[in-house]
PDB file of C-alpha atoms in Angstrom:
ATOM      1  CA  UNK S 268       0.000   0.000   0.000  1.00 75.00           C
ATOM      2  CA  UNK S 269       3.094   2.213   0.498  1.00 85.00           C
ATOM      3  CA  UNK S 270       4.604   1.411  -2.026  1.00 89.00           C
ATOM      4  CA  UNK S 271       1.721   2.435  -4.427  1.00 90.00           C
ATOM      5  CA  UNK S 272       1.526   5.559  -2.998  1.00 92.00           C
ATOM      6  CA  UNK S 273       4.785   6.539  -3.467  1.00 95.00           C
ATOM      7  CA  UNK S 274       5.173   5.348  -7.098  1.00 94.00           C
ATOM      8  CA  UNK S 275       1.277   7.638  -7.533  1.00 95.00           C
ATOM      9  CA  UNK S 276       3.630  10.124  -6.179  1.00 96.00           C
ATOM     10  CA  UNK S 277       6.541  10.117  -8.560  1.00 96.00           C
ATOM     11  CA  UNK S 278       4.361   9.298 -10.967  1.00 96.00           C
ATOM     12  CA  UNK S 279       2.578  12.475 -10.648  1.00 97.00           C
ATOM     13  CA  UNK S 280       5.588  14.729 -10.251  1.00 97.00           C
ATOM     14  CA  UNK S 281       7.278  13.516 -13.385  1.00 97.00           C
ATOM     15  CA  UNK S 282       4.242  14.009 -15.272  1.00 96.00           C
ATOM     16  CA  UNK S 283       4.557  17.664 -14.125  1.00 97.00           C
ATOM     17  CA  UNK S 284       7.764  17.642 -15.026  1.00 96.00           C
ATOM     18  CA  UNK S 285       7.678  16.583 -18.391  1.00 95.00           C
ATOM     19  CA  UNK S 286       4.732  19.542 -18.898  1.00 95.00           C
ATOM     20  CA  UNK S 287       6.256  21.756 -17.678  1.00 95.00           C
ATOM     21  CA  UNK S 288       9.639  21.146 -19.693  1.00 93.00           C
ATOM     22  CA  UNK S 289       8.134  20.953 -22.596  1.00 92.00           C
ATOM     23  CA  UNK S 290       6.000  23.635 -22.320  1.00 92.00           C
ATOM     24  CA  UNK S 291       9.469  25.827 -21.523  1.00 91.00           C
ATOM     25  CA  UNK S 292      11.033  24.577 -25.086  1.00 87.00           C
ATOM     26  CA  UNK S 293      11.287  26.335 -27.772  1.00 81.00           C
ATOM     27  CA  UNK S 294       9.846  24.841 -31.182  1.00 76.00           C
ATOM     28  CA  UNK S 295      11.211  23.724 -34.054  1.00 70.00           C
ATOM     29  CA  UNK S 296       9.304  26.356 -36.544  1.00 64.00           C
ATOM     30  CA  UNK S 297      10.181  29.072 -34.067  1.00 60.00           C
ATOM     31  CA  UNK S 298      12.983  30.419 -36.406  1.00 59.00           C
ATOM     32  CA  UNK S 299      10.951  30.484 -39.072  1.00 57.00           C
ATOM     33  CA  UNK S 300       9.070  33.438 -38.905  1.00 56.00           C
ATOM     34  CA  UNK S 301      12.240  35.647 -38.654  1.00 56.00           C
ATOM     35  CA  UNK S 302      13.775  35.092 -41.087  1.00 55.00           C
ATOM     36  CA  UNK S 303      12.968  32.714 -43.449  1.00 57.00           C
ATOM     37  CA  UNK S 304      15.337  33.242 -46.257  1.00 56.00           C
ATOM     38  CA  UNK S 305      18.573  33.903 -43.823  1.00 54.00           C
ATOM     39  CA  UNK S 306      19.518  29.846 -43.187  1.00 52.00           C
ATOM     40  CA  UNK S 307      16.762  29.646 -40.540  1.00 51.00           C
ATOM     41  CA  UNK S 308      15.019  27.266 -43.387  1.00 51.00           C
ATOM     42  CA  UNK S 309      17.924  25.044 -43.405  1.00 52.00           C
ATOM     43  CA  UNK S 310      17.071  24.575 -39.099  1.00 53.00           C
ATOM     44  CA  UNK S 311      13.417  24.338 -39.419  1.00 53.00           C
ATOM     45  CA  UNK S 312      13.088  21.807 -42.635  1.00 52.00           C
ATOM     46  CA  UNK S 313      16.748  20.175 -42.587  1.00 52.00           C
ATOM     47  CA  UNK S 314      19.409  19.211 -39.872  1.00 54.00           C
ATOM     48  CA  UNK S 315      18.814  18.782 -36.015  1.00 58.00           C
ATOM     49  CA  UNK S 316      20.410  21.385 -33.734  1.00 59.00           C
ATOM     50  CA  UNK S 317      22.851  20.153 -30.753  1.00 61.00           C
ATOM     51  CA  UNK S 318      20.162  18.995 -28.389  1.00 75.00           C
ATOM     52  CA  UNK S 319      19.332  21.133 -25.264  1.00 85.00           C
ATOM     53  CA  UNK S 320      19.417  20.517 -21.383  1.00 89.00           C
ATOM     54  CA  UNK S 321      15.739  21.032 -21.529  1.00 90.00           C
ATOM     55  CA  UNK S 322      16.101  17.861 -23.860  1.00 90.00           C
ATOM     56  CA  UNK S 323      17.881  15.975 -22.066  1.00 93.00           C
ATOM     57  CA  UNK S 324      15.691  16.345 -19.002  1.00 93.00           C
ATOM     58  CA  UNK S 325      12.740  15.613 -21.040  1.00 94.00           C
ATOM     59  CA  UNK S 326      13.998  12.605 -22.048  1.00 94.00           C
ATOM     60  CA  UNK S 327      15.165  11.595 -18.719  1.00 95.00           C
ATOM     61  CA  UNK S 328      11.798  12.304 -17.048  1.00 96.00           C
ATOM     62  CA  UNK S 329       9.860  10.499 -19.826  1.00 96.00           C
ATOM     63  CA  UNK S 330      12.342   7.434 -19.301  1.00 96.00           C
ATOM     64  CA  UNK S 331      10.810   8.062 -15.477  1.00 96.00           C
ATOM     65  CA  UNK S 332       7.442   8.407 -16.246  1.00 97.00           C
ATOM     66  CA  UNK S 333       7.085   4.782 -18.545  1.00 97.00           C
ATOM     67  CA  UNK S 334       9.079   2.695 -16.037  1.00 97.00           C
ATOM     68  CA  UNK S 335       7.333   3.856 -13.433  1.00 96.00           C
ATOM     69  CA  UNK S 336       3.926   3.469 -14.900  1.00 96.00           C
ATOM     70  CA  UNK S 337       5.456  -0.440 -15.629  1.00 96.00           C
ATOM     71  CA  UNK S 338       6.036  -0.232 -11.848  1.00 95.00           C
ATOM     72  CA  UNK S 339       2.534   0.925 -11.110  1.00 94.00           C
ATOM     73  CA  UNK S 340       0.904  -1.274 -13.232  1.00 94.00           C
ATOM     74  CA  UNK S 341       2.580  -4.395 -11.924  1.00 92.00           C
ATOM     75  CA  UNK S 342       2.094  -3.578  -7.994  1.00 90.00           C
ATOM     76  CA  UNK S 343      -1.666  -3.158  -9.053  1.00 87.00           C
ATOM     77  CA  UNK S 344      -1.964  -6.948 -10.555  1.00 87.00           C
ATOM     78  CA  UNK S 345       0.039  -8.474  -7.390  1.00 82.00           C
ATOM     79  CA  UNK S 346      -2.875  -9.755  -5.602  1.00 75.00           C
ATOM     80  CA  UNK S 347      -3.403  -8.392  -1.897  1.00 68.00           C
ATOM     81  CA  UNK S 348      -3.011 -10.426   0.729  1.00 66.00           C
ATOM     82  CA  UNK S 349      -6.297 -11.545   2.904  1.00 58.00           C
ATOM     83  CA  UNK S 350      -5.822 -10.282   6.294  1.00 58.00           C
ATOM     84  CA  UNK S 351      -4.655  -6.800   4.438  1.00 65.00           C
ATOM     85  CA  UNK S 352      -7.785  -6.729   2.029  1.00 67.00           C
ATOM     86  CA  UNK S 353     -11.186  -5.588   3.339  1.00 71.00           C
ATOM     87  CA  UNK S 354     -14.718  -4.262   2.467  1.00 77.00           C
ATOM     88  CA  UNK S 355     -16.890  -2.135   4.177  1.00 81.00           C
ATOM     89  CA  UNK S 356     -18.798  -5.749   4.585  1.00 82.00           C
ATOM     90  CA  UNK S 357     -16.561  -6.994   6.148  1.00 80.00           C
ATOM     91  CA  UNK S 358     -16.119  -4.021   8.771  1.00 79.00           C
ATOM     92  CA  UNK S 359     -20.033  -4.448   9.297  1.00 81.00           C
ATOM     93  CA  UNK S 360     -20.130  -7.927   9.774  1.00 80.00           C
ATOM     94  CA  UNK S 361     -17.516  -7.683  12.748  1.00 80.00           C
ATOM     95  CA  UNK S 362     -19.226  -4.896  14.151  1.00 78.00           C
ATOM     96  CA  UNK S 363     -22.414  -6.698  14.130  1.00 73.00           C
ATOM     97  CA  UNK S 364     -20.630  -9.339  16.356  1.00 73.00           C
ATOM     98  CA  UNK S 365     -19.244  -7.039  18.741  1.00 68.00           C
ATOM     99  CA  UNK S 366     -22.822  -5.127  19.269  1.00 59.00           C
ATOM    100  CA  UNK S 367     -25.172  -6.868  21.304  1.00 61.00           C
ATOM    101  CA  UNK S 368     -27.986  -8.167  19.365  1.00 60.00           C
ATOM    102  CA  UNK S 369     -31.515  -6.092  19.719  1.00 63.00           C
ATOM    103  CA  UNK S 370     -34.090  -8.609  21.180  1.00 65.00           C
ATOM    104  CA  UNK S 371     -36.780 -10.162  18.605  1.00 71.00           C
ATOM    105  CA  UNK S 372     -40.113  -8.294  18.449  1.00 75.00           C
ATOM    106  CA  UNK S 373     -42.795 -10.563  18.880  1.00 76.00           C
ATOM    107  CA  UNK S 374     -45.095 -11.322  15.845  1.00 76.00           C
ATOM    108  CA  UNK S 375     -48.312  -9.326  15.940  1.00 79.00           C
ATOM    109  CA  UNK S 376     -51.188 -11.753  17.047  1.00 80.00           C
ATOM    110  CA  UNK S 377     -53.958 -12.018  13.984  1.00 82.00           C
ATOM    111  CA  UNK S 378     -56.562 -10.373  13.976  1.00 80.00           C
ATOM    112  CA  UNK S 379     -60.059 -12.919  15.065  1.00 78.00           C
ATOM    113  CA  UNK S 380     -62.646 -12.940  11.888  1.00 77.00           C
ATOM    114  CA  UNK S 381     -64.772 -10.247  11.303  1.00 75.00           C
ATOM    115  CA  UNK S 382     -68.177 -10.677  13.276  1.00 74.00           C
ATOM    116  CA  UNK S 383     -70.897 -12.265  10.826  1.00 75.00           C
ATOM    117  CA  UNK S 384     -74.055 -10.591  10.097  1.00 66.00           C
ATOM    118  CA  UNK S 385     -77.076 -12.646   9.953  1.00 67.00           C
ATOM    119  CA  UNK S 386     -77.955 -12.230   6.548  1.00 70.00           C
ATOM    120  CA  UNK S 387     -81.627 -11.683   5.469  1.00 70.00           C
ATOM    121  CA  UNK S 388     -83.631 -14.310   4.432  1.00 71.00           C
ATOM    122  CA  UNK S 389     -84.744 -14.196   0.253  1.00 72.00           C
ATOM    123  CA  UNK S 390     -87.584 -12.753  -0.207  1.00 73.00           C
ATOM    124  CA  UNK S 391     -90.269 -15.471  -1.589  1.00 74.00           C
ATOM    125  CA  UNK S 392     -91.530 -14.751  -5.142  1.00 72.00           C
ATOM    126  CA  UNK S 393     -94.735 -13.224  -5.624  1.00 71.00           C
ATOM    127  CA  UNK S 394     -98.006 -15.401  -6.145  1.00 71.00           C
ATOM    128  CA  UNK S 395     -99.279 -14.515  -9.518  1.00 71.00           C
ATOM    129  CA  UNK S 396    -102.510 -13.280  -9.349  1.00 65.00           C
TER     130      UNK S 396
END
């Protein structure tokens, strides 16, 4: 657990330092728009300047950044150990053995049958006439 938080850790600050160094570079086409026709086409379109310390450090932190995210990725497939891994079930359920059980409410008793009411007798049919 440690360890993953440390490697989130440089993992996150070499990401900010690769931004950040990259966003400080200057870019190729930069000398373009100078002078064009002066030789700054031959830098732009052709051969590759002497390369920086911003570069360098770019390349080093990137180099950081992918073997660390190796790292990361194979600490988070390692399974966890039991005793170390636990749910918020598993909090609950030892909790509920601790705390003393609430007693049983009794079952309501059923309610007796509705009182019958003598029903009225049929009427006879009329006696024709």
């Amino acid at each position: 657990m440690w360890l993953t938080r440390i490697l989130t850790l440089v993992q996150l600050l070499s990401a900010f330092a690769i931004i950040g160094l990259v966003l400080l570079q200057r870019g190729k086409g930069a000398d373009a728009g100078a002078g064009f026709g002066a030789g700054a086409s031959g830098t732009v379109f052709g051969a590759r300047g002497a390369t920086t310390a911003l570069s360098r450090a770019t390349a080093i932190f990137a180099a950081i950044f992918m073997l660390n995210s190796l790292a990361l990725a194979y600490v988070g497939s390692r399974p966890v150990a039991a005793d170390t891994q636990r749910s918020i079930l598993d909090e609950a359920a030892e909790k509920s053995k601790t705390v003393p059980a609430v007693p049983a409410v009794p079952a309501p008793l059923p309610l007796p049958p509705p009182a019958t009411a003598p029903t009225p007798a049929p009427a006879e049919p009329a006696a024709p006439k």
